[in-house]
Amino acid sequence: MSRHIMIVEDNDSMRLGMEETLKRDGYRVDAFGDPAKAFEAFQRMSVPLVITDLKMDGMDGMQLLARIKEAAPQTEVVIVSAFGTIDSAVDAMKDGAADFLTKPFSTEELRVRVERVYQRIDQAREIARLMEEKSLLEEELFEEMIGISTPMKQLFKLIQTVAKEDSTILIEGESGTGKELAARAIHQQSMRAGKPFVKLNCGALQDSLLESELFGHEKGAFTGAHRQKKGRFELADGGTLFLDEIGDISPAMQVKLLRVLQEQEFERVGGEETISVDVRIICATHRDLARRIGEGEFREDLYYRLSVIPLKIPSLRERKEDIPALVRHFLARNKRGDAVKTIAPAGIELLMQYSWPGNIRELENLVERLRVISPTDEIDAGLIAGQLSDNPTVMNPWLENLPLEEAVNAFERNLIVHALKKSDGVKNRAAKLLGVRTSTLYYKLEKYDLL
């Protein structure tokens, strides 16, 4: 922006002197002898600094100051007066003046005072620029984590705080709440952002495969190990390793993982070389680990190693005011061509009344289904009601009487059965409907004896 100054002074010689002095210093100057005409011009242009005389006919400097501050609060104003007193200077500063100059003053004093005010203007501009950059950066970092609700705002703030440290983080939350998105946001805002973000779903693998995936293996370590393979710890060196569904690993694997966390070193399967890595660990689980500790299924010492910083992702039931924004996001992201479908207000109301046991993943899948099957650009409430009533949880109200973990398992099993029916038993299609990988679906099918 230009270093632009407006001078308002009814004394011709004084006005001309200030104008010439400031122009020689490289400022763009507009000078006026009439305060009313000066303010009329001010409203048509952007002027960072106004220098005005205090005593003038028609409108004095204090009145002009008040009008300028009302029209453009960011504009700085310097008051000049031949009748300067401490009281008048204090009054001017209280009303928002940046400085008060008493006539007569030297050209050098004018230069110094103006430069001082412009330093404040430049600092304010820089702060505004940095704030805008920060806002844009935050929008980019959280672009997939949509939310304006209080729980989400608190989560965003916490993520920005914990991302700066290297402490291990345990992300807890129901299935489908966006735990991986939170882990990615933490990585992207950390000092490790330029390094790898490596993820592994621990619940989808048996012990032998999980150990190989985590620590790697040497050639010939087991049948089928035709070459050396680096594990996720090595691949994530310098960056972040995200271990999803950490609550599902076996006691034997818990011991091995605890050793790595304590000593920051390991050996590949079938190898003897000890490997050291610099990795930040972020874990996630939908299980109640405290309860599993009490049942003897999860090590307490490992839990405390993992949960240095616990982070809870709210369920969609706890942030229903985010549903309209989430719906718009999913419809816009999955649009075909230039057309973006919308949902009628009555339909949005139905979505906000629903309990969403499958959380964001369930909402995303439903919105995609509605987008595909709706014959019109506005998805009506009747179509939505039909899809919601076809939901497995609605058909099984007895789930409400079960303990939380049993209810979640029963819901998940019914949802899988429902998806298989919808996809005529084609498992990759069912996995797509459920929003999971095919390997994860096979793990779930085995877990619930559905194979």
Short mmCIF file of C-alpha atoms in Angstrom, two decimals:
data_model
loop_
_atom_site.label_atom_id
_atom_site.label_comp_id
_atom_site.label_asym_id
_atom_site.label_seq_id
_atom_site.Cartn_x
_atom_site.Cartn_y
_atom_site.Cartn_z
CA MET A 1 0.00 0.00 0.00
CA SER A 2 1.17 3.57 -0.73
CA ARG A 3 2.40 5.88 2.01
CA HIS A 4 -0.48 8.27 1.57
CA ILE A 5 -1.18 11.31 3.77
CA MET A 6 -4.03 13.83 3.80
CA ILE A 7 -3.33 17.32 5.20
CA VAL A 8 -6.22 19.50 6.38
CA GLU A 9 -4.99 23.03 7.22
CA ASP A 10 -6.72 26.36 6.52
CA ASN A 11 -3.46 28.31 6.79
CA ASP A 12 -2.09 28.34 3.23
CA SER A 13 1.59 28.77 4.07
CA MET A 14 1.49 26.12 6.81
CA ARG A 15 -0.35 23.69 4.55
CA LEU A 16 2.07 24.24 1.67
CA GLY A 17 5.11 23.85 3.95
CA MET A 18 3.95 20.52 5.38
CA GLU A 19 2.95 19.28 1.91
CA GLU A 20 6.35 20.04 0.37
CA THR A 21 8.25 18.56 3.31
CA LEU A 22 6.37 15.27 3.22
CA LYS A 23 6.45 14.99 -0.58
CA ARG A 24 10.24 15.32 -0.48
CA ASP A 25 10.27 12.35 1.91
CA GLY A 26 8.41 10.25 -0.65
CA TYR A 27 4.87 10.48 0.69
CA ARG A 28 1.86 10.90 -1.56
CA VAL A 29 0.08 13.98 -0.19
CA ASP A 30 -3.41 15.40 -0.72
CA ALA A 31 -3.82 18.82 0.93
CA PHE A 32 -7.06 20.70 1.71
CA GLY A 33 -7.87 24.08 3.22
CA ASP A 34 -11.56 23.25 3.75
CA PRO A 35 -12.27 20.45 6.29
CA ALA A 36 -15.70 19.67 4.80
CA LYS A 37 -14.21 19.14 1.32
CA ALA A 38 -11.37 17.16 2.87
CA PHE A 39 -13.79 14.74 4.55
CA GLU A 40 -15.81 14.41 1.35
CA ALA A 41 -12.60 13.40 -0.46
CA PHE A 42 -11.57 11.12 2.41
CA GLN A 43 -14.74 9.07 1.93
CA ARG A 44 -13.74 8.36 -1.68
CA MET A 45 -10.18 7.21 -0.98
CA SER A 46 -8.15 5.08 1.41
CA VAL A 47 -5.85 7.29 3.48
CA PRO A 48 -3.83 5.68 6.28
CA LEU A 49 -2.84 9.02 7.90
CA VAL A 50 -4.57 12.40 8.23
CA ILE A 51 -2.85 15.49 9.65
CA THR A 52 -5.38 18.15 10.62
CA ASP A 53 -5.33 21.57 12.26
CA LEU A 54 -7.32 21.89 15.48
CA LYS A 55 -8.92 25.31 14.95
CA MET A 56 -10.65 25.72 11.58
CA ASP A 57 -13.81 27.38 10.32
CA GLY A 58 -16.91 25.24 9.79
CA MET A 59 -15.48 22.03 11.28
CA ASP A 60 -12.67 21.90 13.82
CA GLY A 61 -10.04 19.19 14.07
CA MET A 62 -11.79 17.28 16.87
CA GLN A 63 -15.00 17.04 14.85
CA LEU A 64 -13.04 15.89 11.82
CA LEU A 65 -11.24 13.32 13.99
CA ALA A 66 -14.57 11.92 15.19
CA ARG A 67 -15.95 11.61 11.64
CA ILE A 68 -12.77 9.95 10.35
CA LYS A 69 -12.72 7.42 13.18
CA GLU A 70 -16.37 6.61 12.59
CA ALA A 71 -15.84 6.12 8.85
CA ALA A 72 -12.45 4.36 9.01
CA PRO A 73 -11.30 3.37 12.54
CA GLN A 74 -7.95 2.10 11.23
CA THR A 75 -6.92 5.55 9.88
CA GLU A 76 -4.46 7.39 12.13
CA VAL A 77 -4.96 11.10 12.82
CA VAL A 78 -2.39 13.67 13.98
CA ILE A 79 -3.76 16.90 15.46
CA VAL A 80 -1.81 20.16 14.89
CA SER A 81 -2.52 23.33 16.90
CA ALA A 82 -1.02 26.74 17.72
CA PHE A 83 -3.04 26.66 20.95
CA GLY A 84 -1.64 23.44 22.33
CA THR A 85 -2.23 22.64 25.96
CA ILE A 86 -1.88 19.44 27.93
CA ASP A 87 -5.66 19.25 28.29
CA SER A 88 -6.33 19.59 24.57
CA ALA A 89 -3.64 17.02 23.77
CA VAL A 90 -5.13 14.56 26.29
CA ASP A 91 -8.63 15.08 24.88
CA ALA A 92 -7.38 14.45 21.35
CA MET A 93 -5.59 11.25 22.36
CA LYS A 94 -8.66 10.01 24.25
CA ASP A 95 -10.74 10.52 21.11
CA GLY A 96 -8.33 8.39 19.07
CA ALA A 97 -5.65 10.77 17.80
CA ALA A 98 -2.27 9.14 17.19
CA ASP A 99 -0.24 12.25 18.09
CA PHE A 100 -0.53 15.97 18.91
CA LEU A 101 1.84 18.57 17.43
CA THR A 102 2.10 22.11 18.78
CA LYS A 103 2.88 24.95 16.37
CA PRO A 104 5.44 26.12 15.56
CA PHE A 105 7.36 22.93 14.85
CA SER A 106 10.40 22.24 12.70
CA THR A 107 10.33 20.24 9.48
CA GLU A 108 12.55 17.67 11.20
CA GLU A 109 10.07 17.23 14.04
CA LEU A 110 7.25 16.77 11.50
CA ARG A 111 9.27 14.12 9.69
CA VAL A 112 10.07 12.23 12.90
CA ARG A 113 6.47 12.32 14.20
CA VAL A 114 5.01 11.21 10.84
CA GLU A 115 7.57 8.41 10.48
CA ARG A 116 6.76 7.22 14.01
CA VAL A 117 3.03 7.08 13.23
CA TYR A 118 3.69 5.31 9.94
CA GLN A 119 5.74 2.68 11.75
CA ARG A 120 2.60 1.93 13.79
CA ILE A 121 0.55 1.80 10.58
CA ASP A 122 3.02 -0.61 8.97
CA GLN A 123 3.04 -2.79 12.07
CA ALA A 124 -0.76 -2.92 12.09
CA ARG A 125 -0.75 -3.90 8.41
CA GLU A 126 1.77 -6.66 9.04
CA ILE A 127 -0.24 -8.01 11.98
CA ALA A 128 -3.39 -7.99 9.84
CA ARG A 129 -1.54 -9.82 7.06
CA LEU A 130 -0.19 -12.44 9.45
CA MET A 131 -3.63 -12.92 10.99
CA GLU A 132 -5.13 -13.43 7.53
CA GLU A 133 -2.39 -15.94 6.66
CA LYS A 134 -2.99 -17.73 9.96
CA SER A 135 -6.71 -17.88 9.25
CA LEU A 136 -6.13 -19.28 5.75
CA LEU A 137 -3.62 -21.78 7.09
CA GLU A 138 -6.06 -22.96 9.75
CA GLU A 139 -8.76 -23.35 7.10
CA GLU A 140 -6.36 -25.44 5.01
CA LEU A 141 -5.23 -27.57 7.95
CA PHE A 142 -8.76 -28.29 9.06
CA GLU A 143 -10.37 -28.35 5.63
CA GLU A 144 -11.53 -31.97 6.07
CA MET A 145 -12.53 -31.46 9.71
CA ILE A 146 -15.72 -29.49 9.30
CA GLY A 147 -17.22 -27.92 12.40
CA ILE A 148 -18.41 -24.71 14.01
CA SER A 149 -19.80 -26.28 17.17
CA THR A 150 -18.25 -25.61 20.56
CA PRO A 151 -16.83 -29.17 20.90
CA MET A 152 -15.11 -28.86 17.51
CA LYS A 153 -13.72 -25.41 18.22
CA GLN A 154 -12.26 -26.75 21.46
CA LEU A 155 -10.82 -29.72 19.56
CA PHE A 156 -9.20 -27.47 16.92
CA LYS A 157 -7.61 -25.36 19.65
CA LEU A 158 -6.30 -28.42 21.46
CA ILE A 159 -4.86 -29.86 18.24
CA GLN A 160 -2.97 -26.63 17.55
CA THR A 161 -1.56 -26.73 21.09
CA VAL A 162 -0.45 -30.37 21.23
CA ALA A 163 0.91 -30.38 17.67
CA LYS A 164 3.87 -28.25 18.76
CA GLU A 165 5.19 -30.95 21.09
CA ASP A 166 6.53 -34.46 20.43
CA SER A 167 4.54 -36.21 23.15
CA THR A 168 2.65 -39.41 22.37
CA ILE A 169 -1.05 -38.81 21.76
CA LEU A 170 -3.99 -41.17 22.28
CA ILE A 171 -7.06 -40.20 20.25
CA GLU A 172 -10.26 -41.73 21.57
CA GLY A 173 -13.67 -41.66 19.96
CA GLU A 174 -16.39 -43.77 18.44
CA SER A 175 -15.95 -45.38 15.04
CA GLY A 176 -16.49 -42.92 12.22
CA THR A 177 -15.77 -39.72 14.16
CA GLY A 178 -12.64 -38.74 12.20
CA LYS A 179 -9.76 -39.88 14.38
CA GLU A 180 -7.40 -40.24 11.41
CA LEU A 181 -8.23 -36.71 10.23
CA ALA A 182 -7.30 -35.40 13.68
CA ALA A 183 -4.01 -37.32 13.57
CA ARG A 184 -3.20 -35.87 10.14
CA ALA A 185 -4.01 -32.35 11.35
CA ILE A 186 -1.65 -32.78 14.30
CA HIS A 187 1.13 -33.98 11.99
CA GLN A 188 0.57 -31.16 9.50
CA GLN A 189 0.87 -28.54 12.22
CA SER A 190 3.90 -30.08 13.90
CA MET A 191 7.62 -29.56 13.32
CA ARG A 192 7.53 -32.92 11.51
CA ALA A 193 5.13 -31.73 8.81
CA GLY A 194 7.72 -32.12 6.06
CA LYS A 195 8.43 -35.72 7.06
CA PRO A 196 6.35 -38.88 6.46
CA PHE A 197 2.92 -39.50 7.97
CA VAL A 198 2.64 -43.29 8.09
CA LYS A 199 -0.50 -45.07 9.25
CA LEU A 200 -1.41 -48.65 10.16
CA ASN A 201 -4.73 -50.19 11.21
CA CYS A 202 -3.61 -52.54 13.97
CA GLY A 203 -7.05 -54.12 14.33
CA ALA A 204 -7.06 -55.45 10.77
CA LEU A 205 -3.97 -57.69 11.14
CA GLN A 206 -3.04 -60.85 13.00
CA ASP A 207 0.02 -60.78 15.27
CA SER A 208 2.52 -62.21 12.78
CA LEU A 209 1.52 -59.77 10.05
CA LEU A 210 1.27 -56.86 12.48
CA GLU A 211 4.79 -57.45 13.81
CA SER A 212 6.17 -57.54 10.28
CA GLU A 213 4.25 -54.40 9.31
CA LEU A 214 5.47 -52.50 12.37
CA PHE A 215 9.11 -53.60 12.54
CA GLY A 216 9.80 -55.01 9.08
CA HIS A 217 11.47 -58.35 8.33
CA GLU A 218 14.65 -59.79 6.89
CA LYS A 219 14.81 -61.93 3.78
CA GLY A 220 13.96 -65.54 4.68
CA ALA A 221 12.51 -64.65 8.08
CA PHE A 222 9.42 -66.72 7.27
CA THR A 223 7.77 -68.43 4.33
CA GLY A 224 7.12 -65.86 1.64
CA ALA A 225 9.71 -63.36 2.93
CA HIS A 226 11.60 -63.18 -0.37
CA ARG A 227 13.28 -59.86 0.36
CA GLN A 228 14.05 -57.50 3.20
CA LYS A 229 11.16 -55.21 4.08
CA LYS A 230 11.20 -52.04 6.16
CA GLY A 231 8.45 -51.70 8.75
CA ARG A 232 6.25 -48.71 9.47
CA PHE A 233 8.56 -47.49 12.24
CA GLU A 234 11.45 -47.20 9.79
CA LEU A 235 9.30 -45.66 7.09
CA ALA A 236 8.07 -43.02 9.54
CA ASP A 237 11.57 -42.08 10.76
CA GLY A 238 11.63 -38.33 11.41
CA GLY A 239 7.87 -38.12 11.01
CA THR A 240 4.69 -39.44 12.60
CA LEU A 241 3.39 -43.01 12.95
CA PHE A 242 -0.39 -43.27 13.35
CA LEU A 243 -1.51 -46.56 14.90
CA ASP A 244 -5.26 -46.92 14.49
CA GLU A 245 -7.36 -49.33 16.61
CA ILE A 246 -4.51 -49.76 19.08
CA GLY A 247 -6.99 -51.24 21.56
CA ASP A 248 -7.31 -54.38 19.42
CA ILE A 249 -3.69 -55.57 19.60
CA SER A 250 -2.89 -58.75 21.52
CA PRO A 251 -1.09 -58.85 24.90
CA ALA A 252 2.03 -60.23 23.17
CA MET A 253 2.14 -57.32 20.73
CA GLN A 254 1.49 -54.90 23.56
CA VAL A 255 4.74 -56.05 25.22
CA LYS A 256 6.73 -55.55 22.00
CA LEU A 257 5.23 -52.12 21.35
CA LEU A 258 5.93 -51.03 24.93
CA ARG A 259 9.60 -51.94 24.51
CA VAL A 260 9.88 -49.79 21.37
CA LEU A 261 8.21 -46.84 23.07
CA GLN A 262 10.53 -47.12 26.07
CA GLU A 263 13.80 -47.71 24.23
CA GLN A 264 13.11 -46.17 20.79
CA GLU A 265 14.70 -49.19 19.13
CA PHE A 266 13.75 -52.59 17.71
CA GLU A 267 14.88 -55.44 15.46
CA ARG A 268 13.27 -56.56 12.23
CA VAL A 269 11.57 -59.94 12.29
CA GLY A 270 14.30 -62.53 11.71
CA GLY A 271 17.04 -59.92 12.15
CA GLU A 272 19.69 -59.18 14.78
CA GLU A 273 20.55 -55.57 13.98
CA THR A 274 19.08 -53.10 16.47
CA ILE A 275 17.49 -50.17 14.67
CA SER A 276 16.89 -46.76 16.26
CA VAL A 277 14.31 -44.32 14.92
CA ASP A 278 12.97 -40.88 15.72
CA VAL A 279 9.20 -41.22 15.44
CA ARG A 280 6.26 -39.46 17.02
CA ILE A 281 3.47 -41.89 17.93
CA ILE A 282 -0.21 -41.03 17.59
CA CYS A 283 -2.63 -43.82 18.47
CA ALA A 284 -6.38 -44.10 18.15
CA THR A 285 -9.06 -46.41 19.46
CA HIS A 286 -12.84 -46.63 19.66
CA ARG A 287 -12.58 -48.94 22.69
CA ASP A 288 -12.73 -48.04 26.38
CA LEU A 289 -9.11 -48.82 27.27
CA ALA A 290 -9.64 -48.16 30.98
CA ARG A 291 -12.30 -50.85 30.97
CA ARG A 292 -10.03 -53.24 29.04
CA ILE A 293 -7.28 -52.64 31.61
CA GLY A 294 -9.70 -53.63 34.36
CA GLU A 295 -10.57 -56.77 32.41
CA GLY A 296 -6.89 -57.62 32.03
CA GLU A 297 -6.95 -57.23 28.22
CA PHE A 298 -4.73 -54.13 27.96
CA ARG A 299 -1.50 -53.31 29.78
CA GLU A 300 -1.74 -50.40 32.17
CA ASP A 301 1.91 -49.40 31.64
CA LEU A 302 1.38 -49.29 27.86
CA TYR A 303 -1.76 -47.22 28.32
CA TYR A 304 0.15 -44.56 30.25
CA ARG A 305 2.90 -44.57 27.61
CA LEU A 306 0.33 -43.99 24.87
CA SER A 307 -1.93 -41.49 26.63
CA VAL A 308 0.63 -38.82 27.57
CA ILE A 309 -1.80 -36.46 25.84
CA PRO A 310 -5.36 -37.83 25.59
CA LEU A 311 -7.57 -36.33 22.93
CA LYS A 312 -11.30 -37.10 22.65
CA ILE A 313 -13.15 -36.73 19.35
CA PRO A 314 -16.82 -35.80 19.91
CA SER A 315 -19.49 -38.00 18.39
CA LEU A 316 -21.85 -36.52 15.81
CA ARG A 317 -24.61 -36.67 18.44
CA GLU A 318 -22.59 -34.17 20.49
CA ARG A 319 -22.19 -31.72 17.59
CA LYS A 320 -25.41 -31.88 15.59
CA GLU A 321 -25.19 -28.18 14.70
CA ASP A 322 -22.34 -29.20 12.35
CA ILE A 323 -24.59 -31.47 10.28
CA PRO A 324 -25.74 -28.80 7.73
CA ALA A 325 -22.14 -27.78 7.00
CA LEU A 326 -21.04 -31.43 6.75
CA VAL A 327 -23.87 -32.19 4.33
CA ARG A 328 -22.92 -29.24 2.09
CA HIS A 329 -19.28 -30.34 2.18
CA PHE A 330 -20.05 -33.93 1.17
CA LEU A 331 -22.45 -32.87 -1.59
CA ALA A 332 -19.96 -30.37 -3.04
CA ARG A 333 -17.03 -32.78 -2.83
CA ASN A 334 -18.87 -35.59 -4.61
CA LYS A 335 -20.63 -33.48 -7.23
CA ARG A 336 -20.79 -34.62 -10.84
CA GLY A 337 -19.96 -31.86 -13.28
CA ASP A 338 -20.99 -28.37 -12.23
CA ALA A 339 -24.27 -29.37 -10.56
CA VAL A 340 -24.31 -29.55 -6.76
CA LYS A 341 -27.40 -31.10 -5.23
CA THR A 342 -28.97 -29.68 -2.09
CA ILE A 343 -31.15 -31.05 0.69
CA ALA A 344 -34.52 -29.49 1.52
CA PRO A 345 -34.76 -27.75 4.93
CA ALA A 346 -37.20 -30.41 6.19
CA GLY A 347 -34.64 -33.04 5.19
CA ILE A 348 -31.88 -31.28 7.13
CA GLU A 349 -34.19 -31.26 10.14
CA LEU A 350 -34.64 -35.04 9.84
CA LEU A 351 -30.87 -35.52 9.68
CA MET A 352 -30.39 -33.42 12.81
CA GLN A 353 -32.97 -35.45 14.73
CA TYR A 354 -31.29 -38.77 13.94
CA SER A 355 -28.87 -40.33 16.49
CA TRP A 356 -26.01 -41.19 14.03
CA PRO A 357 -24.50 -44.27 15.69
CA GLY A 358 -22.09 -44.49 12.74
CA ASN A 359 -21.08 -40.83 13.12
CA ILE A 360 -19.45 -38.91 10.24
CA ARG A 361 -18.81 -42.03 8.18
CA GLU A 362 -22.50 -42.95 8.33
CA LEU A 363 -23.55 -39.42 7.38
CA GLU A 364 -21.08 -39.30 4.49
CA ASN A 365 -22.27 -42.62 3.10
CA LEU A 366 -25.92 -41.61 3.43
CA VAL A 367 -25.34 -38.27 1.69
CA GLU A 368 -23.54 -40.01 -1.17
CA ARG A 369 -26.40 -42.51 -1.50
CA LEU A 370 -28.98 -39.71 -1.50
CA ARG A 371 -27.02 -37.79 -4.13
CA VAL A 372 -26.99 -40.80 -6.43
CA ILE A 373 -30.60 -41.94 -6.04
CA SER A 374 -32.34 -38.55 -5.88
CA PRO A 375 -34.10 -37.82 -9.19
CA THR A 376 -34.08 -34.05 -8.51
CA ASP A 377 -31.40 -31.52 -7.64
CA GLU A 378 -33.09 -30.87 -4.29
CA ILE A 379 -33.17 -34.02 -2.19
CA ASP A 380 -36.55 -34.10 -0.46
CA ALA A 381 -37.37 -35.10 3.10
CA GLY A 382 -39.43 -38.12 2.01
CA LEU A 383 -36.45 -39.76 0.36
CA ILE A 384 -34.32 -39.11 3.44
CA ALA A 385 -36.96 -40.51 5.77
CA GLY A 386 -37.12 -43.68 3.69
CA GLN A 387 -33.34 -44.15 3.91
CA LEU A 388 -33.23 -43.51 7.65
CA SER A 389 -36.07 -45.93 8.34
CA ASP A 390 -34.12 -48.56 6.41
CA ASN A 391 -31.21 -48.20 8.81
CA PRO A 392 -30.34 -51.28 10.90
CA THR A 393 -30.24 -49.32 14.17
CA VAL A 394 -33.78 -48.06 13.67
CA MET A 395 -34.99 -51.62 13.12
CA ASN A 396 -33.33 -52.73 16.38
CA PRO A 397 -34.41 -50.44 19.27
CA TRP A 398 -33.28 -53.12 21.77
CA LEU A 399 -29.71 -51.90 21.23
CA GLU A 400 -30.45 -49.07 23.66
CA ASN A 401 -30.72 -51.59 26.54
CA LEU A 402 -27.27 -53.11 25.98
CA PRO A 403 -23.96 -52.00 27.57
CA LEU A 404 -22.13 -49.56 25.30
CA GLU A 405 -19.51 -51.94 23.87
CA GLU A 406 -22.07 -54.70 23.24
CA ALA A 407 -24.43 -52.21 21.60
CA VAL A 408 -21.66 -50.89 19.37
CA ASN A 409 -20.67 -54.42 18.36
CA ALA A 410 -24.29 -55.37 17.68
CA PHE A 411 -24.79 -52.24 15.61
CA GLU A 412 -21.60 -52.85 13.66
CA ARG A 413 -22.56 -56.45 12.93
CA ASN A 414 -26.05 -55.45 11.78
CA LEU A 415 -24.65 -52.68 9.63
CA ILE A 416 -22.28 -55.12 7.92
CA VAL A 417 -25.11 -57.58 7.30
CA HIS A 418 -27.21 -54.76 5.89
CA ALA A 419 -24.38 -53.64 3.58
CA LEU A 420 -23.85 -57.19 2.34
CA LYS A 421 -27.54 -57.46 1.49
CA LYS A 422 -27.43 -54.12 -0.32
CA SER A 423 -24.40 -55.23 -2.33
CA ASP A 424 -25.73 -58.75 -3.07
CA GLY A 425 -22.86 -60.26 -1.08
CA VAL A 426 -20.12 -58.56 -3.13
CA LYS A 427 -17.62 -57.73 -0.41
CA ASN A 428 -15.69 -54.93 -2.12
CA ARG A 429 -18.99 -53.17 -2.85
CA ALA A 430 -20.11 -53.70 0.75
CA ALA A 431 -16.80 -52.25 1.99
CA LYS A 432 -17.35 -49.18 -0.19
CA LEU A 433 -20.86 -48.69 1.25
CA LEU A 434 -19.43 -48.94 4.76
CA GLY A 435 -16.57 -46.57 3.99
CA VAL A 436 -13.85 -49.09 4.97
CA ARG A 437 -11.15 -51.02 3.17
CA THR A 438 -11.93 -54.53 1.96
CA SER A 439 -9.23 -55.93 4.28
CA THR A 440 -10.94 -54.24 7.23
CA LEU A 441 -14.29 -55.71 6.20
CA TYR A 442 -12.81 -59.23 6.07
CA TYR A 443 -11.43 -58.70 9.58
CA LYS A 444 -14.88 -57.66 10.78
CA LEU A 445 -16.55 -60.57 9.01
CA GLU A 446 -14.25 -62.97 10.81
CA LYS A 447 -14.77 -61.16 14.11
CA TYR A 448 -18.56 -61.51 13.90
CA ASP A 449 -18.55 -65.03 12.36
CA LEU A 450 -20.02 -63.79 9.10
CA LEU A 451 -17.61 -65.50 6.70
#
